[in-house]
Amino acid sequence: MSQCPPFAPFFGFAGVASAMVFSTVGAAFGTSKSGIGIAGLGQFKPELIMKSLIPVVMSGIIAVYGLVVSVLIAGSLSTKYSLFAGFVHLGAGLACGFTGLAAGYAIGHVGDACVRAYVHESKIFVGMVLILIFAEVLGLYGLIIALIMNTKVAQASEFC
Amino acid sequence: MLRNNETEQPSGVLLKLMAFSVALGVLPLSSYYGSLHYLWEGNTIYSAITAVVAANVVLVSYIITATLEEGKASKAGSPSETRKER
């Protein structure tokens, strides 16, 4: 079996797609779940809406992480493509995608509950931002691993 | 009850939100490609880190803007209540 079979780019493209798709699913869940809480908060205290949109912005950043990894992987795809590179790219895409899914899930639940509590107690704002930051670095860890894995492709690139 | 989102500046909040949404989409990608070509000369890892830093800069500036606006709104709200008491 050769090092560069013709089905190798399948795994590379699957990595690109999974990084974008799964992190977007996480970001969508985070946006929608915290949006429900913001709609509840907006009925009672509309002046707090700008501050309570922070979970939504953080969910957007999770999607940006997936976008950056997709662009990064897609930049090193080519027709001369070894199976090793395909597996590396698939692993990188899955790492970023599923950690983005986890981060978006956490941001959604935390954003919803904390935004609803912010109506009654304004001191919960700092706690909410801290918890959201911890939830967002989960996605950042996946991005770091994807970056590290992507360097392996650059090192071993001349098989075919 | 004075609602500062409606009567004082009905478009200010919306403009800020639109600006931040556009910035969150445009800044990371443009900083990735720009730093790839001009700053790091093809090193993709540093460019990706630059893009992540740009996205987080947008987030931090949004948090600071939201906190400052709430401080301004609460200061503007209290004189109107004393007018009602008169």
Coordinates of C-alpha atoms in Angstrom, one line a residue, chain A:
Chain A
M1 CA 0.0 0.0 0.0
S2 CA 1.4 3.4 -1.0
Q3 CA 1.9 6.3 1.4
C4 CA -0.5 8.5 -0.7
P5 CA -3.6 6.5 -1.6
P6 CA -6.3 8.4 -3.6
F7 CA -8.7 8.4 -0.7
A8 CA -6.4 10.3 1.6
P9 CA -7.8 13.8 0.9
F10 CA -11.2 12.5 2.3
F11 CA -9.8 12.6 5.8
G12 CA -8.3 16.0 5.3
F13 CA -11.6 17.4 4.1
A14 CA -13.4 15.6 6.9
G15 CA -11.1 17.4 9.3
V16 CA -11.9 20.8 7.8
A17 CA -15.6 20.1 7.8
S18 CA -15.7 18.7 11.3
A19 CA -13.8 21.6 12.8
M20 CA -16.3 24.1 11.3
V21 CA -19.5 22.1 11.8
F22 CA -19.1 20.9 15.4
S23 CA -17.8 24.2 16.8
T24 CA -20.7 25.9 15.0
V25 CA -23.1 23.5 16.7
G26 CA -21.6 24.4 20.0
A27 CA -21.8 28.1 19.3
A28 CA -25.4 27.8 18.1
F29 CA -26.4 26.0 21.3
G30 CA -24.6 28.6 23.4
T31 CA -26.2 31.5 21.6
S32 CA -29.7 30.1 21.6
K33 CA -29.7 29.0 25.2
S34 CA -28.4 32.2 26.6
G35 CA -30.6 34.1 24.2
I36 CA -33.6 32.6 25.9
G37 CA -32.3 33.9 29.3
I38 CA -31.7 37.3 27.8
A39 CA -35.2 37.5 26.4
G40 CA -36.4 36.8 29.9
L41 CA -34.1 39.5 31.4
G42 CA -35.1 42.0 28.8
Q43 CA -38.7 42.1 30.0
F44 CA -37.7 43.4 33.4
K45 CA -34.4 45.3 33.0
P46 CA -33.8 46.4 29.4
E47 CA -30.8 48.5 30.4
L48 CA -28.9 45.4 31.3
I49 CA -29.2 43.8 27.9
M50 CA -25.8 45.1 26.6
K51 CA -24.0 43.5 29.6
S52 CA -26.0 40.3 29.4
L53 CA -25.1 39.8 25.7
I54 CA -21.6 38.6 26.8
P55 CA -22.4 34.9 26.6
V56 CA -23.5 35.4 23.0
V57 CA -20.2 37.1 22.1
M58 CA -18.3 34.3 23.7
S59 CA -20.3 31.7 21.7
G60 CA -19.3 33.7 18.6
I61 CA -15.7 33.3 19.6
I62 CA -16.1 29.6 19.8
A63 CA -17.2 29.6 16.2
V64 CA -14.3 31.8 15.3
Y65 CA -11.9 29.2 16.8
G66 CA -13.5 26.6 14.5
L67 CA -13.2 28.9 11.6
V68 CA -9.5 29.6 12.3
V69 CA -8.7 25.9 12.5
S70 CA -10.7 25.2 9.3
V71 CA -8.8 27.9 7.4
L72 CA -5.5 26.6 8.8
I73 CA -6.1 23.0 7.8
A74 CA -7.5 24.0 4.4
G75 CA -4.4 26.0 3.7
S76 CA -2.2 22.9 3.7
L77 CA -4.4 20.6 1.6
S78 CA -3.1 19.6 -1.8
T79 CA -3.4 17.0 -4.4
K80 CA -0.1 15.3 -3.3
Y81 CA -1.4 14.2 0.0
S82 CA -0.2 11.4 2.2
L83 CA -2.5 9.3 4.4
F84 CA -0.5 10.4 7.4
A85 CA -1.4 14.1 6.6
G86 CA -5.0 13.1 6.2
F87 CA -5.2 11.5 9.6
V88 CA -3.4 14.4 11.3
H89 CA -5.8 16.9 9.7
L90 CA -8.8 14.7 10.7
G91 CA -7.5 14.6 14.3
A92 CA -6.9 18.3 14.4
G93 CA -10.4 19.0 13.1
L94 CA -12.1 16.7 15.5
A95 CA -10.1 18.0 18.4
C96 CA -11.2 21.6 17.7
G97 CA -14.7 20.6 16.8
F98 CA -15.7 18.6 19.8
T99 CA -14.0 20.9 22.3
G100 CA -15.9 23.7 20.7
L101 CA -19.1 21.7 21.1
A102 CA -18.3 21.2 24.8
A103 CA -17.5 24.9 25.3
G104 CA -20.6 26.0 23.6
Y105 CA -22.7 23.7 25.7
A106 CA -21.2 25.1 28.9
I107 CA -21.6 28.7 27.8
G108 CA -25.2 28.1 26.9
H109 CA -26.3 26.7 30.3
V110 CA -24.2 29.1 32.3
G111 CA -25.3 32.1 30.2
D112 CA -28.9 31.2 30.6
A113 CA -28.9 30.7 34.4
C114 CA -26.6 33.6 35.2
V115 CA -28.4 36.1 33.0
R116 CA -31.7 35.2 34.7
A117 CA -30.0 35.6 38.1
Y118 CA -28.6 39.0 37.0
V119 CA -32.1 40.4 37.1
H120 CA -32.2 40.0 40.9
E121 CA -28.6 40.3 41.9
S122 CA -26.2 42.5 40.1
K123 CA -23.1 41.2 41.9
I124 CA -23.4 38.0 40.0
F125 CA -21.9 39.7 36.9
V126 CA -18.2 39.1 37.8
G127 CA -18.9 35.5 38.7
M128 CA -20.7 35.0 35.4
V129 CA -17.8 36.4 33.4
L130 CA -15.3 34.2 35.3
I131 CA -17.3 31.0 34.7
L132 CA -17.8 32.0 31.0
I133 CA -14.0 32.5 30.6
F134 CA -13.4 29.0 32.1
A135 CA -15.9 27.6 29.7
E136 CA -14.4 29.3 26.7
V137 CA -10.8 28.1 27.3
L138 CA -12.1 24.6 26.7
G139 CA -12.4 25.6 23.1
L140 CA -9.1 27.3 23.2
Y141 CA -7.4 24.0 24.4
G142 CA -8.8 22.2 21.4
L143 CA -7.5 24.9 19.1
I144 CA -4.0 24.6 20.6
I145 CA -4.0 20.9 20.1
A146 CA -5.1 21.4 16.5
L147 CA -2.3 23.8 16.0
I148 CA 0.3 21.4 17.4
M149 CA -1.0 18.5 15.4
N150 CA -0.9 20.6 12.2
T151 CA 2.8 21.2 12.6
K152 CA 3.4 17.5 12.2
V153 CA 2.1 17.7 8.6
A154 CA 4.6 20.4 7.7
Q155 CA 7.4 18.3 9.1
A156 CA 6.6 15.1 7.2
S157 CA 5.4 16.3 3.8
E158 CA 7.5 14.7 1.1
F159 CA 6.1 11.1 0.8
C160 CA 4.7 11.4 -2.7

